[in-house]
XYZ file of C-alpha atoms in Angstrom:
764
model
C -43.684 -2.587 -14.356
C -41.491 -3.865 -11.534
C -42.734 -5.856 -8.605
C -42.235 -3.172 -5.874
C -41.729 -5.629 -3.000
C -39.268 -7.770 -4.968
C -37.387 -4.660 -6.141
C -37.126 -3.318 -2.561
C -35.846 -6.677 -1.302
C -33.331 -6.892 -4.155
C -31.896 -3.407 -3.564
C -31.888 -3.396 0.246
C -31.309 -7.069 0.988
C -34.169 -6.917 3.507
C -36.250 -10.019 4.175
C -39.982 -10.295 3.540
C -40.517 -10.304 7.317
C -38.596 -7.048 7.704
C -40.515 -5.405 4.831
C -43.745 -6.436 6.539
C -42.581 -4.797 9.775
C -41.701 -1.567 7.936
C -45.116 -1.414 6.259
C -46.855 -2.552 9.460
C -48.668 -5.352 7.686
C -48.591 -9.129 7.990
C -46.179 -11.394 6.170
C -49.192 -12.917 4.403
C -50.038 -9.498 2.982
C -46.453 -9.073 1.770
C -46.535 -12.491 0.085
C -49.787 -11.481 -1.601
C -48.158 -8.251 -2.861
C -45.255 -10.299 -4.188
C -47.661 -12.487 -6.184
C -49.974 -9.623 -7.181
C -48.027 -6.357 -7.249
C -51.039 -4.491 -8.609
C -52.787 -5.088 -5.291
C -50.553 -2.516 -3.544
C -52.239 0.821 -2.979
C -50.545 4.204 -3.431
C -50.281 4.640 0.353
C -48.347 1.369 0.718
C -46.093 2.304 -2.222
C -45.322 5.708 -0.678
C -44.604 4.129 2.700
C -42.328 1.522 1.088
C -40.437 4.296 -0.696
C -40.049 6.332 2.506
C -38.926 3.402 4.654
C -36.372 2.017 2.189
C -35.161 5.303 0.669
C -35.921 3.975 -2.838
C -37.740 6.318 -5.213
C -41.127 5.349 -6.614
C -39.865 5.394 -10.183
C -37.304 2.715 -9.262
C -39.805 0.627 -7.294
C -42.393 0.732 -10.058
C -40.386 1.327 -13.233
C -38.316 -1.095 -15.262
C -34.765 -2.139 -14.433
C -33.239 1.319 -14.113
C -29.762 0.413 -12.821
C -27.223 2.474 -14.725
C -24.216 0.893 -16.412
C -20.828 1.388 -14.780
C -17.782 3.050 -16.370
C -16.254 1.748 -19.591
C -12.473 1.947 -19.365
C -10.268 2.299 -22.388
C -7.682 -0.461 -22.747
C -4.748 1.524 -21.422
C -3.216 -0.811 -18.875
C -3.574 -3.972 -20.944
C -1.931 -2.276 -23.939
C 0.703 -0.341 -21.977
C 1.672 -3.422 -20.005
C 2.372 -5.477 -23.142
C 5.998 -4.315 -23.097
C 6.356 -5.323 -19.447
C 4.823 -8.720 -20.088
C 7.006 -9.239 -23.134
C 10.135 -8.348 -21.110
C 9.070 -10.655 -18.270
C 8.398 -13.573 -20.585
C 11.760 -13.043 -22.228
C 13.500 -12.793 -18.836
C 11.807 -15.890 -17.415
C 12.589 -17.916 -20.539
C 16.309 -17.130 -20.107
C 16.724 -17.902 -16.399
C 18.132 -21.257 -17.479
C 20.799 -19.506 -19.538
C 22.307 -18.277 -16.268
C 21.454 -21.256 -14.061
C 22.739 -23.856 -16.507
C 26.251 -22.495 -16.916
C 27.989 -25.442 -15.286
C 30.514 -24.088 -12.773
C 32.370 -26.522 -10.532
C 32.464 -25.619 -6.812
C 36.250 -25.254 -6.923
C 35.834 -22.159 -9.109
C 34.461 -20.280 -6.128
C 34.581 -16.728 -7.502
C 32.789 -17.709 -10.722
C 30.256 -19.632 -8.638
C 29.673 -16.625 -6.365
C 29.339 -14.264 -9.318
C 26.800 -16.622 -10.843
C 24.858 -16.772 -7.561
C 24.832 -12.970 -7.175
C 23.852 -12.405 -10.803
C 21.070 -14.983 -10.670
C 19.632 -13.524 -7.428
C 19.618 -10.029 -8.885
C 18.093 -11.291 -12.155
C 15.239 -13.010 -10.306
C 14.743 -9.932 -8.122
C 14.391 -7.793 -11.232
C 11.676 -10.137 -12.487
C 9.922 -10.100 -9.095
C 10.180 -6.319 -8.658
C 8.859 -5.740 -12.171
C 5.812 -7.878 -11.454
C 5.119 -5.829 -8.309
C 5.882 -2.401 -9.802
C 4.034 -3.117 -13.041
C 0.977 -4.818 -11.575
C -2.525 -3.651 -12.403
C -3.772 -0.683 -10.396
C -5.544 -1.725 -7.188
C -8.944 -0.145 -6.492
C -10.173 -0.301 -2.893
C -13.003 1.150 -0.847
C -13.174 2.392 2.737
C -16.289 3.219 4.666
C -18.490 2.249 7.568
C -20.666 -0.824 7.415
C -23.768 -0.353 5.268
C -22.187 2.505 3.304
C -22.550 0.630 0.025
C -19.009 -0.625 -0.682
C -20.173 -3.963 -2.052
C -22.865 -2.209 -4.104
C -20.162 0.036 -5.583
C -17.990 -2.980 -6.463
C -20.895 -4.707 -8.191
C -21.661 -1.452 -10.042
C -18.067 -1.224 -11.302
C -18.112 -4.896 -12.307
C -21.396 -4.560 -14.147
C -22.757 -7.654 -12.369
C -23.768 -8.807 -8.900
C -20.790 -10.713 -7.492
C -20.290 -9.445 -3.928
C -23.148 -9.970 -1.431
C -24.664 -6.551 -0.662
C -27.154 -5.634 2.045
C -28.182 -2.919 4.471
C -26.652 -5.020 7.239
C -22.899 -5.733 7.553
C -21.970 -8.484 5.104
C -18.339 -8.529 3.936
C -15.973 -9.888 6.579
C -12.762 -10.602 4.639
C -10.781 -8.467 2.144
C -11.923 -9.831 -1.215
C -9.733 -9.303 -4.304
C -11.620 -9.494 -7.605
C -9.414 -10.211 -10.636
C -9.975 -10.995 -14.307
C -10.667 -14.599 -15.248
C -7.515 -14.610 -17.400
C -5.451 -14.264 -14.196
C -6.935 -17.456 -12.738
C -3.967 -19.485 -11.422
C -3.319 -23.071 -12.492
C -3.932 -24.487 -8.989
C -7.594 -25.200 -9.711
C -8.465 -28.825 -10.459
C -12.059 -28.052 -11.494
C -12.633 -25.636 -14.388
C -15.783 -24.375 -12.643
C -13.783 -23.172 -9.650
C -12.872 -19.496 -9.570
C -12.181 -18.547 -5.938
C -9.466 -19.211 -3.342
C -9.451 -18.652 0.411
C -6.078 -17.753 1.960
C -5.376 -17.915 5.673
C -3.776 -19.808 8.561
C -4.804 -22.351 11.102
C -5.571 -20.826 14.485
C -2.486 -22.409 16.060
C -0.169 -21.424 13.183
C 2.940 -19.310 13.729
C 2.857 -18.131 10.114
C 2.643 -14.399 9.446
C -0.568 -12.968 8.033
C -1.060 -13.606 4.314
C -0.656 -10.523 2.145
C -1.741 -10.142 -1.473
C 1.860 -9.543 -2.568
C 2.660 -13.143 -1.635
C 0.851 -14.217 -4.822
C 4.023 -13.353 -6.722
C 5.673 -16.287 -4.913
C 3.536 -19.267 -5.929
C 5.254 -21.662 -3.561
C 4.753 -19.405 -0.543
C 1.156 -18.555 -1.488
C 0.328 -22.230 -1.857
C 1.079 -22.799 1.834
C -1.763 -20.448 2.785
C -4.538 -21.981 0.648
C -7.467 -23.103 2.829
C -10.180 -23.750 0.254
C -10.748 -23.586 -3.510
C -14.149 -23.544 -5.179
C -16.859 -21.543 -6.893
C -17.032 -17.925 -5.743
C -20.699 -18.127 -4.713
C -20.111 -20.922 -2.218
C -16.749 -19.493 -1.104
C -18.208 -16.056 -0.368
C -21.236 -17.573 1.333
C -19.154 -19.755 3.679
C -16.062 -17.591 4.249
C -16.822 -14.012 3.254
C -20.037 -13.080 5.039
C -21.264 -12.798 8.616
C -23.777 -15.560 8.014
C -21.069 -17.864 6.659
C -20.254 -21.226 8.177
C -16.666 -20.158 8.876
C -17.278 -16.627 10.165
C -15.023 -16.120 13.207
C -14.470 -19.873 13.534
C -11.923 -21.395 15.902
C -10.096 -23.358 13.194
C -8.786 -20.727 10.784
C -7.768 -17.103 10.530
C -9.122 -16.022 7.153
C -6.833 -13.361 5.624
C -8.019 -12.928 2.041
C -10.390 -14.251 -0.621
C -9.445 -14.034 -4.312
C -12.076 -14.484 -6.985
C -11.737 -14.462 -10.788
C -14.484 -12.941 -12.910
C -15.034 -12.208 -16.606
C -15.625 -8.458 -16.431
C -14.077 -5.898 -18.798
C -13.049 -3.479 -16.044
C -10.862 -6.205 -14.507
C -8.656 -6.151 -17.592
C -7.558 -2.704 -16.419
C -7.737 -2.827 -12.607
C -8.104 -5.195 -9.650
C -11.053 -4.432 -7.350
C -10.943 -5.048 -3.618
C -13.951 -5.149 -1.308
C -13.137 -4.573 2.361
C -15.191 -5.081 5.513
C -16.786 -1.904 6.811
C -15.522 -0.252 9.962
C -17.529 0.974 12.890
C -19.532 -2.218 13.430
C -18.579 -2.157 17.099
C -17.892 -5.880 17.304
C -15.012 -6.235 14.850
C -12.015 -4.309 16.229
C -9.695 -5.658 13.536
C -11.831 -4.002 10.849
C -11.429 -0.581 12.473
C -7.702 -0.879 13.166
C -6.287 -2.422 10.027
C -8.135 -0.886 7.112
C -6.574 2.534 6.852
C -3.092 1.059 6.847
C -3.987 -1.576 4.266
C -5.523 0.972 1.916
C -2.283 2.922 1.546
C -1.025 0.437 -1.012
C -4.005 1.136 -3.265
C -3.757 3.140 -6.449
C -7.380 4.320 -6.323
C -9.422 4.694 -3.163
C -13.164 5.206 -2.836
C -14.160 6.721 0.521
C -17.843 6.044 1.144
C -20.232 7.637 3.631
C -24.064 7.618 3.633
C -25.493 10.897 2.330
C -27.906 11.299 5.234
C -25.028 11.415 7.739
C -22.149 12.355 5.482
C -18.666 12.097 7.010
C -19.412 11.754 10.674
C -16.553 11.866 13.173
C -15.143 8.338 12.771
C -15.421 8.470 8.997
C -13.861 11.919 8.705
C -10.880 10.870 10.829
C -10.309 7.750 8.722
C -10.737 9.664 5.469
C -8.265 12.342 6.591
C -5.783 9.608 7.389
C -6.075 8.180 3.877
C -5.918 11.626 2.281
C -2.742 12.313 4.267
C -1.020 9.490 2.408
C -1.785 11.014 -0.999
C 1.560 12.416 -2.006
C 0.787 15.816 -3.453
C 3.449 17.133 -5.760
C 5.376 20.309 -6.325
C 2.970 21.652 -8.957
C -0.771 22.019 -9.463
C -0.759 19.270 -12.104
C 0.920 16.824 -9.710
C -1.514 17.661 -6.904
C -4.553 17.241 -9.165
C -3.102 14.026 -10.557
C -2.614 12.563 -7.095
C -6.017 13.692 -5.873
C -7.498 12.038 -8.953
C -6.793 8.728 -7.208
C -9.284 9.537 -4.414
C -13.079 9.509 -4.671
C -15.270 10.757 -1.787
C -18.728 9.261 -2.287
C -21.983 10.220 -0.588
C -24.000 7.005 -0.953
C -27.660 5.999 -0.646
C -28.593 9.293 -2.303
C -32.198 8.143 -2.719
C -32.631 8.859 0.971
C -32.088 12.537 0.086
C -33.845 12.552 -3.282
C -33.054 15.959 -4.794
C -29.604 15.907 -6.530
C -29.231 19.588 -5.688
C -29.479 18.819 -1.983
C -26.892 16.064 -2.412
C -24.509 18.603 -3.996
C -25.025 20.859 -0.971
C -24.182 17.933 1.323
C -21.009 17.258 -0.662
C -19.961 20.928 -0.470
C -20.542 21.087 3.284
C -18.787 17.763 3.798
C -15.707 18.871 1.855
C -15.606 22.183 3.725
C -15.837 20.382 7.032
C -13.028 18.015 6.045
C -10.819 20.967 5.108
C -11.496 22.538 8.512
C -10.213 19.338 10.113
C -6.966 19.307 8.101
C -3.726 20.545 9.640
C -2.316 23.813 8.360
C 0.594 22.111 6.589
C -1.766 19.646 4.887
C -3.867 22.489 3.501
C -0.691 24.209 2.330
C 0.504 21.029 0.619
C -2.741 20.745 -1.374
C -2.911 24.462 -2.081
C -6.277 24.991 -0.377
C -7.716 26.912 2.555
C -11.047 26.955 4.375
C -12.554 29.360 1.847
C -11.059 27.974 -1.365
C -11.042 24.206 -1.737
C -12.429 23.568 -5.228
C -9.466 21.314 -6.145
C -10.508 18.942 -3.359
C -14.261 19.343 -3.813
C -13.852 18.103 -7.391
C -13.189 14.693 -5.810
C -16.628 14.561 -4.104
C -19.460 12.651 -5.802
C -22.944 11.416 -5.078
C -23.539 7.733 -5.742
C -26.766 5.868 -6.361
C -26.542 3.085 -8.923
C -30.063 3.730 -10.153
C -29.786 7.492 -10.691
C -28.404 8.629 -14.018
C -27.293 12.071 -12.765
C -24.879 10.639 -10.195
C -23.685 7.673 -12.248
C -22.814 9.697 -15.344
C -20.752 12.203 -13.336
C -18.847 9.440 -11.520
C -18.362 7.373 -14.689
C -16.930 10.362 -16.545
C -14.316 10.982 -13.866
C -13.343 7.327 -13.553
C -13.035 6.998 -17.328
C -10.737 10.019 -17.312
C -8.507 9.395 -14.279
C -8.073 5.603 -14.256
C -6.345 5.503 -17.678
C -4.117 8.511 -16.859
C -2.768 6.901 -13.718
C -2.493 3.451 -15.321
C -0.367 4.840 -18.132
C 1.769 6.819 -15.685
C 2.295 3.754 -13.503
C 3.276 1.440 -16.371
C 5.562 4.011 -17.985
C 7.335 4.662 -14.677
C 7.902 0.944 -14.260
C 9.135 0.599 -17.853
C 11.564 3.507 -17.543
C 12.989 2.086 -14.330
C 13.300 -1.398 -15.808
C 14.842 -0.051 -19.014
C 17.377 1.975 -17.064
C 18.557 -0.861 -14.828
C 18.781 -3.245 -17.795
C 20.864 -0.722 -19.730
C 23.165 -0.158 -16.761
C 23.593 -3.881 -16.133
C 24.350 -4.406 -19.823
C 27.101 -1.771 -19.535
C 28.323 -3.255 -16.243
C 28.706 -6.782 -17.612
C 30.405 -5.499 -20.749
C 32.982 -3.831 -18.485
C 33.252 -6.994 -16.381
C 33.792 -8.985 -19.557
C 36.658 -6.698 -20.607
C 38.218 -6.995 -17.143
C 38.060 -10.804 -17.192
C 39.483 -10.983 -20.718
C 42.339 -8.758 -19.612
C 42.881 -10.883 -16.493
C 43.100 -14.105 -18.545
C 46.172 -12.741 -20.251
C 47.869 -12.435 -16.853
C 46.616 -15.552 -15.132
C 49.711 -16.246 -13.047
C 50.256 -14.596 -9.671
C 51.239 -15.025 -6.059
C 49.121 -16.909 -3.578
C 47.356 -14.930 -0.870
C 48.844 -14.862 2.603
C 46.434 -16.841 4.842
C 47.329 -14.776 7.912
C 46.698 -11.537 6.023
C 43.351 -12.904 4.810
C 42.422 -13.592 8.417
C 43.439 -10.062 9.315
C 41.203 -8.701 6.562
C 38.160 -10.555 7.865
C 38.875 -9.446 11.429
C 39.410 -5.827 10.427
C 36.297 -5.820 8.215
C 34.246 -6.991 11.178
C 35.835 -4.301 13.370
C 34.883 -1.670 10.785
C 31.363 -3.068 10.693
C 31.015 -2.831 14.479
C 32.128 0.792 14.357
C 29.585 1.666 11.643
C 26.870 -0.243 13.465
C 27.681 1.544 16.723
C 27.690 4.954 15.011
C 24.251 4.424 13.493
C 22.745 3.061 16.703
C 24.017 6.137 18.557
C 22.565 8.299 15.771
C 19.199 6.511 15.889
C 18.981 7.012 19.649
C 19.840 10.704 19.256
C 17.131 11.115 16.637
C 14.727 9.254 18.918
C 15.416 11.712 21.755
C 14.986 14.712 19.431
C 11.777 13.284 17.921
C 10.359 12.749 21.421
C 11.250 16.315 22.400
C 9.679 17.778 19.245
C 6.536 15.731 19.837
C 6.261 16.948 23.444
C 6.736 20.567 22.405
C 4.194 20.205 19.595
C 1.691 18.577 21.947
C 2.086 21.297 24.573
C 1.568 24.017 21.950
C -1.478 22.316 20.466
C -3.334 20.794 23.411
C -3.423 23.982 25.439
C -6.627 25.726 26.498
C -5.837 29.208 25.154
C -4.681 27.744 21.830
C -7.878 25.699 21.539
C -9.967 28.805 22.226
C -8.073 30.675 19.470
C -8.760 27.819 17.037
C -12.481 27.900 17.933
C -12.609 31.626 17.202
C -10.472 31.466 14.067
C -12.598 28.713 12.547
C -15.812 30.327 13.813
C -16.894 27.074 15.423
C -20.217 26.954 17.209
C -21.407 25.280 20.381
C -22.711 22.161 18.679
C -21.714 18.531 18.313
C -20.615 18.708 14.661
C -18.253 21.608 15.333
C -16.787 19.918 18.420
C -16.060 16.892 16.209
C -14.382 19.188 13.672
C -12.267 20.737 16.415
C -11.077 17.412 17.858
C -10.264 16.046 14.395
C -8.281 19.215 13.618
C -6.295 18.975 16.868
C -5.449 15.340 16.151
C -4.456 16.213 12.589
C -2.064 18.820 13.985
C -0.543 16.240 16.352
C -0.274 13.714 13.548
C 1.438 16.306 11.401
C 3.867 17.150 14.211
C 4.899 13.517 14.531
C 5.129 12.862 10.785
C 7.107 16.036 10.134
C 9.549 15.211 12.928
C 10.090 11.626 11.799
C 10.375 12.665 8.177
C 12.990 15.312 9.039
C 15.014 12.929 11.166
C 14.485 10.099 8.684
C 16.007 12.278 5.976
C 19.022 13.063 8.157
C 19.356 9.434 9.156
C 19.286 8.317 5.502
C 22.303 10.515 4.835
C 24.091 8.971 7.822
C 23.313 5.433 6.608
C 24.785 6.228 3.196
C 27.831 7.762 4.864
C 28.450 4.664 7.020
C 28.036 2.316 4.039
C 30.552 4.466 2.127
C 32.911 4.418 5.135
C 32.631 0.635 5.378
C 33.337 0.290 1.658
C 36.336 2.604 1.947
C 37.704 0.660 4.922
C 37.296 -2.659 3.089
C 39.189 -1.382 0.055
C 41.892 0.077 2.313
C 42.321 -3.278 4.099
C 42.615 -5.055 0.757
C 45.299 -2.622 -0.312
C 47.146 -2.960 3.011
C 47.368 -6.764 2.744
C 48.258 -6.591 -0.947
C 45.258 -8.683 -1.984
C 44.525 -8.632 -5.699
C 40.756 -8.536 -5.163
C 38.512 -6.284 -7.241
C 35.356 -5.288 -5.299
C 33.945 -3.244 -8.188
C 31.490 -6.026 -8.927
C 30.184 -6.017 -5.369
C 27.141 -3.822 -4.597
C 27.538 -2.658 -0.980
C 24.201 -0.808 -0.888
C 22.247 -3.780 -2.227
C 23.980 -6.126 0.240
C 23.089 -3.813 3.132
C 19.448 -3.520 2.017
C 19.117 -7.297 1.673
C 19.272 -7.453 5.473
C 15.670 -6.189 5.473
C 14.493 -9.468 3.916
C 11.977 -11.171 6.153
C 11.371 -8.080 8.274
C 7.917 -6.503 8.589
C 8.854 -3.344 10.483
C 11.724 -1.186 9.219
C 11.705 2.043 11.207
C 13.734 4.816 9.598
C 15.308 2.343 7.156
C 12.006 2.395 5.285
C 12.656 6.072 4.706
C 16.260 5.312 3.711
C 15.103 2.780 1.093
C 12.655 5.255 -0.449
C 15.281 8.011 -0.520
C 17.850 5.741 -2.183
C 15.270 4.307 -4.602
C 14.076 7.781 -5.603
C 17.596 9.145 -6.028
C 19.145 6.048 -7.597
C 19.208 5.418 -11.344
C 18.362 1.805 -10.512
C 15.213 2.881 -8.654
C 13.739 0.156 -6.487
C 15.757 -2.509 -8.346
C 18.627 -2.183 -5.878
C 16.406 -3.943 -3.317
C 15.504 -7.630 -3.259
C 11.969 -8.434 -4.476
C 11.062 -9.914 -1.087
C 11.802 -6.522 0.516
C 9.793 -4.707 -2.174
C 6.901 -7.085 -1.489
C 7.003 -6.282 2.248
C 7.128 -2.541 1.548
C 4.236 -2.748 -0.902
C 2.168 -4.745 1.595
C 2.813 -1.996 4.153
C 1.664 0.655 1.684
C 5.101 2.221 1.172
C 5.646 3.311 -2.415
C 9.114 3.092 -3.934
C 8.494 5.174 -7.023
C 7.106 8.574 -7.868
C 7.367 11.980 -6.261
C 5.664 10.872 -3.069
C 7.852 7.851 -2.337
C 9.691 9.298 0.640
C 6.534 10.870 2.006
C 4.702 7.522 1.934
C 7.276 6.056 4.296
C 6.207 8.429 7.065
C 2.656 9.435 6.070
C 1.305 6.091 7.250
C 2.606 6.335 10.785
C -0.250 7.331 13.081
C -3.197 5.781 11.288
C -5.457 3.829 13.619
C -3.731 5.401 16.634
C -5.011 8.798 15.556
C -8.496 7.518 14.765
C -8.722 5.769 18.122
C -7.699 8.972 19.922
C -10.322 11.021 18.095
C -13.102 8.583 18.942
C -12.079 8.371 22.607
C -11.979 12.149 23.037
C -15.270 12.671 21.222
C -16.997 10.010 23.276
C -15.812 11.647 26.509
C -16.703 15.197 25.481
C -20.118 14.109 24.160
C -21.092 12.899 27.644
C -21.254 16.522 28.756
C -23.559 17.514 25.917
C -23.782 21.134 24.767
C -21.771 23.490 26.946
C -23.376 26.575 28.496
C -22.085 29.948 29.621
C -18.469 30.552 28.686
C -18.582 27.472 26.505
C -15.325 28.100 24.608
C -13.231 28.046 27.770
C -15.207 25.113 29.149
C -14.897 22.969 26.036
C -11.184 23.821 25.696
C -10.555 22.786 29.301
C -12.563 19.573 28.849
C -10.629 18.625 25.701
C -7.273 19.256 27.401
C -8.402 17.125 30.347
C -9.567 14.278 28.107
C -6.337 14.274 26.086
C -4.408 13.979 29.341
C -6.781 11.373 30.747
C -6.387 9.244 27.584
C -2.604 9.503 27.722
C -2.466 10.813 24.163
C 1.061 12.207 24.419
C 2.402 8.949 25.828
C 0.796 7.063 22.922
C 2.623 9.230 20.402
C 5.883 8.922 22.341
C 5.404 5.159 22.447
C 4.894 5.127 18.683
C 8.028 7.218 18.123
C 10.054 4.968 20.442
C 8.862 1.903 18.555
C 9.820 3.531 15.253
C 13.422 4.119 16.335
C 13.649 0.794 18.189
C 12.639 -0.906 14.931
C 15.365 1.170 13.267
C 18.026 -0.179 15.636
C 16.892 -3.754 15.044
C 17.014 -3.232 11.271
C 20.505 -1.679 11.497
C 21.880 -4.801 13.173
C 20.363 -7.091 10.553
C 21.472 -4.972 7.602
C 25.080 -4.548 8.723
C 25.399 -8.207 9.643
C 24.178 -9.150 6.182
C 26.506 -6.621 4.550
C 29.500 -8.052 6.419
C 28.518 -11.661 5.618
C 28.212 -10.922 1.917
C 31.445 -8.911 1.852
C 33.457 -11.726 3.440
C 31.781 -14.303 1.222
C 32.713 -12.320 -1.887
C 36.277 -11.804 -0.636
C 36.742 -15.498 0.113
C 35.441 -16.421 -3.310
C 37.818 -13.952 -4.966
C 40.897 -15.086 -2.998
C 40.077 -18.711 -3.735
C 41.553 -18.060 -7.178
C 44.933 -17.565 -5.516
C 44.936 -21.257 -4.612
C 44.449 -22.255 -8.247
C 47.146 -23.125 -10.696
C 47.438 -21.094 -13.873
C 45.303 -23.510 -15.892
C 42.494 -23.373 -13.315
C 42.673 -19.586 -13.263
C 42.273 -19.532 -17.030
C 39.308 -21.926 -16.787
C 37.722 -19.727 -14.114
C 38.226 -16.736 -16.365
C 36.558 -18.554 -19.262
C 33.538 -19.354 -17.067
C 33.274 -15.753 -15.905
C 33.614 -14.621 -19.507
C 30.793 -16.942 -20.542
C 28.583 -15.735 -17.655
C 29.186 -12.021 -18.179
C 28.765 -12.250 -21.941
C 25.376 -13.984 -21.599
C 24.213 -11.522 -18.934
C 25.189 -8.585 -21.146
C 23.262 -10.083 -24.093
C 20.147 -10.727 -22.012
C 20.066 -7.282 -20.388
C 20.816 -5.658 -23.719
C 17.811 -7.346 -25.302
C 15.571 -6.448 -22.328
C 16.717 -2.841 -22.646
C 15.561 -2.841 -26.279
C 12.216 -4.476 -25.401
C 11.409 -1.960 -22.656
C 12.457 1.168 -24.547
C 9.628 3.685 -24.753
C 9.088 5.293 -28.145
C 7.629 8.763 -28.608
C 4.231 7.415 -29.631
C 4.160 5.229 -26.504
C 4.211 8.235 -24.180
């Protein structure tokens, strides 16, 4: 038999004093019950069960917590090829770096520099693309996120309570991933952040792939129990202190599930005193591979939760077939938690059905069309709704079965996509360097030539810069035109949507009643329609803009080659990647505007995939939740736009409308008029316009950086190539030998990596 008081305190996190208050007895009586559990009468046991929502069989019975899911070793086995390729690549960096090239052989030196940068980027991108799936949770405070994490881990690691506990995003990784920065073998946790007066950007998890950069953010190392106590909870010594901004806690645990995924525990939203929790979470969660959306069963998916959950669901790509849609939805789990407060599993299933139906009613028409559902038929989405209570076998077995099915499917898909992309770029680079090798060998036979005309070289640089200014000007004009059109489309969409007669039609079509829950559904639906209007407009114009970017890069390349021909320069630009040089201008940026869409379009349509972009750019995109692989890559660049703006609007409107209570008389017209008035009062349209303006302003800033970087790299490559004209024949031959040595080794390395990463039939 359990000790009922101890069991209640363990599950709820309540103190003995609080238990005494709930039972309306003294603390002395509670202490007596703790020492002598048999002294509790049936009335006290029933009251304890009612007040805590814990069933009597759990309070009295043995340890009835159910085991979490057991994942098959899909990721760890599938990723062996990636790890083998990475180890091979890292062990051969020196083969490229250690080719000793004197500075006077400028072209060979530049080719070595370009090749080495791309080689390191391939390693960095592979680590990001092939990383373990990330599993995160979103929900209000006290919804049971930490309890879920402990359930998945199979052990109590994260502090859990019925009061808000977690204050910092906490990444939980396998003990084998423990970095070598720990001095004490007992240490297994790191706190990352910045001093309060620091100008450093916020730490993101992707920075871990750059050990040197990550090391600059380390605040404390130690045992996870003390770290979480001091830095990760509201009762901690460093909670909201004036010394540090705490960005992330990483802990390393020996749990089997962590061999397959990385778990992340987030602070809950809706606490009322932590604005950063409410604003940042939905954007952060877009980079996650699996998302658990938690809401207490006795108030399932209230207004704030539904708005946040819709925002996350919006970022799920959806494909062009039923299988793709189901596969993408398999990454999302809607959980009704604390099911003991309901008791009957059948009633919980009814709550899940009503909650899913309500969520569908809130979705925009295009969202429902994308998922192939409507307000009467939404089984494909309802399959993603589960009850959760870690002591109830019925709920745990159903959830475990789905996790054990969907986690491995996605893990295999993710690793195989990364392997195919890596294999393809390695094969293409092998072919490229074989061609380069032939070109150099041919050039060695004709080493003599005329020297370049210095004046003509100066003309080339000047004309290249003129061409760049023209392309830059064309794209800035285009961005501003798209900005104007996006603003106009948003205004038109707003006027169609937030209009009294339209709102009345929606009320009648959805058969909404004069009650708070239906008013919440209505406001969430209206905001979803506005969000969809903005996303659709920006996606349409982003697609058009991506074509224009590619056109201007092609024009610039054509103009450069024409200038080279005009001045009679014997410079071969075939080895220069104009698109990659342009994209490298995004390095160090954290907002990209429409160029984020351009990158996803190019990555999806390019045989090189995301490998045409520097790893630092990939890291920034991943941190922002923008995927660069899969069918939903382009969509992810625009799906994450409104986010907290939308949620904030919904809450503001609901708060204002709720003041007036239930409407009387001609309530449909009255509520429609009130909603229109509150949207205008809250300046909702201006907020969307401001967001659109910022999007295209960020685009213009990115254009300048990217074209400047493209021009710098073009001139640098040209100067390196024409430097050979100043060499005597012997030096030209030596330069050719160095290039031959470099290209031959690169071809060998990429050829071997192509073999390592090749998928066989039994691997798929």
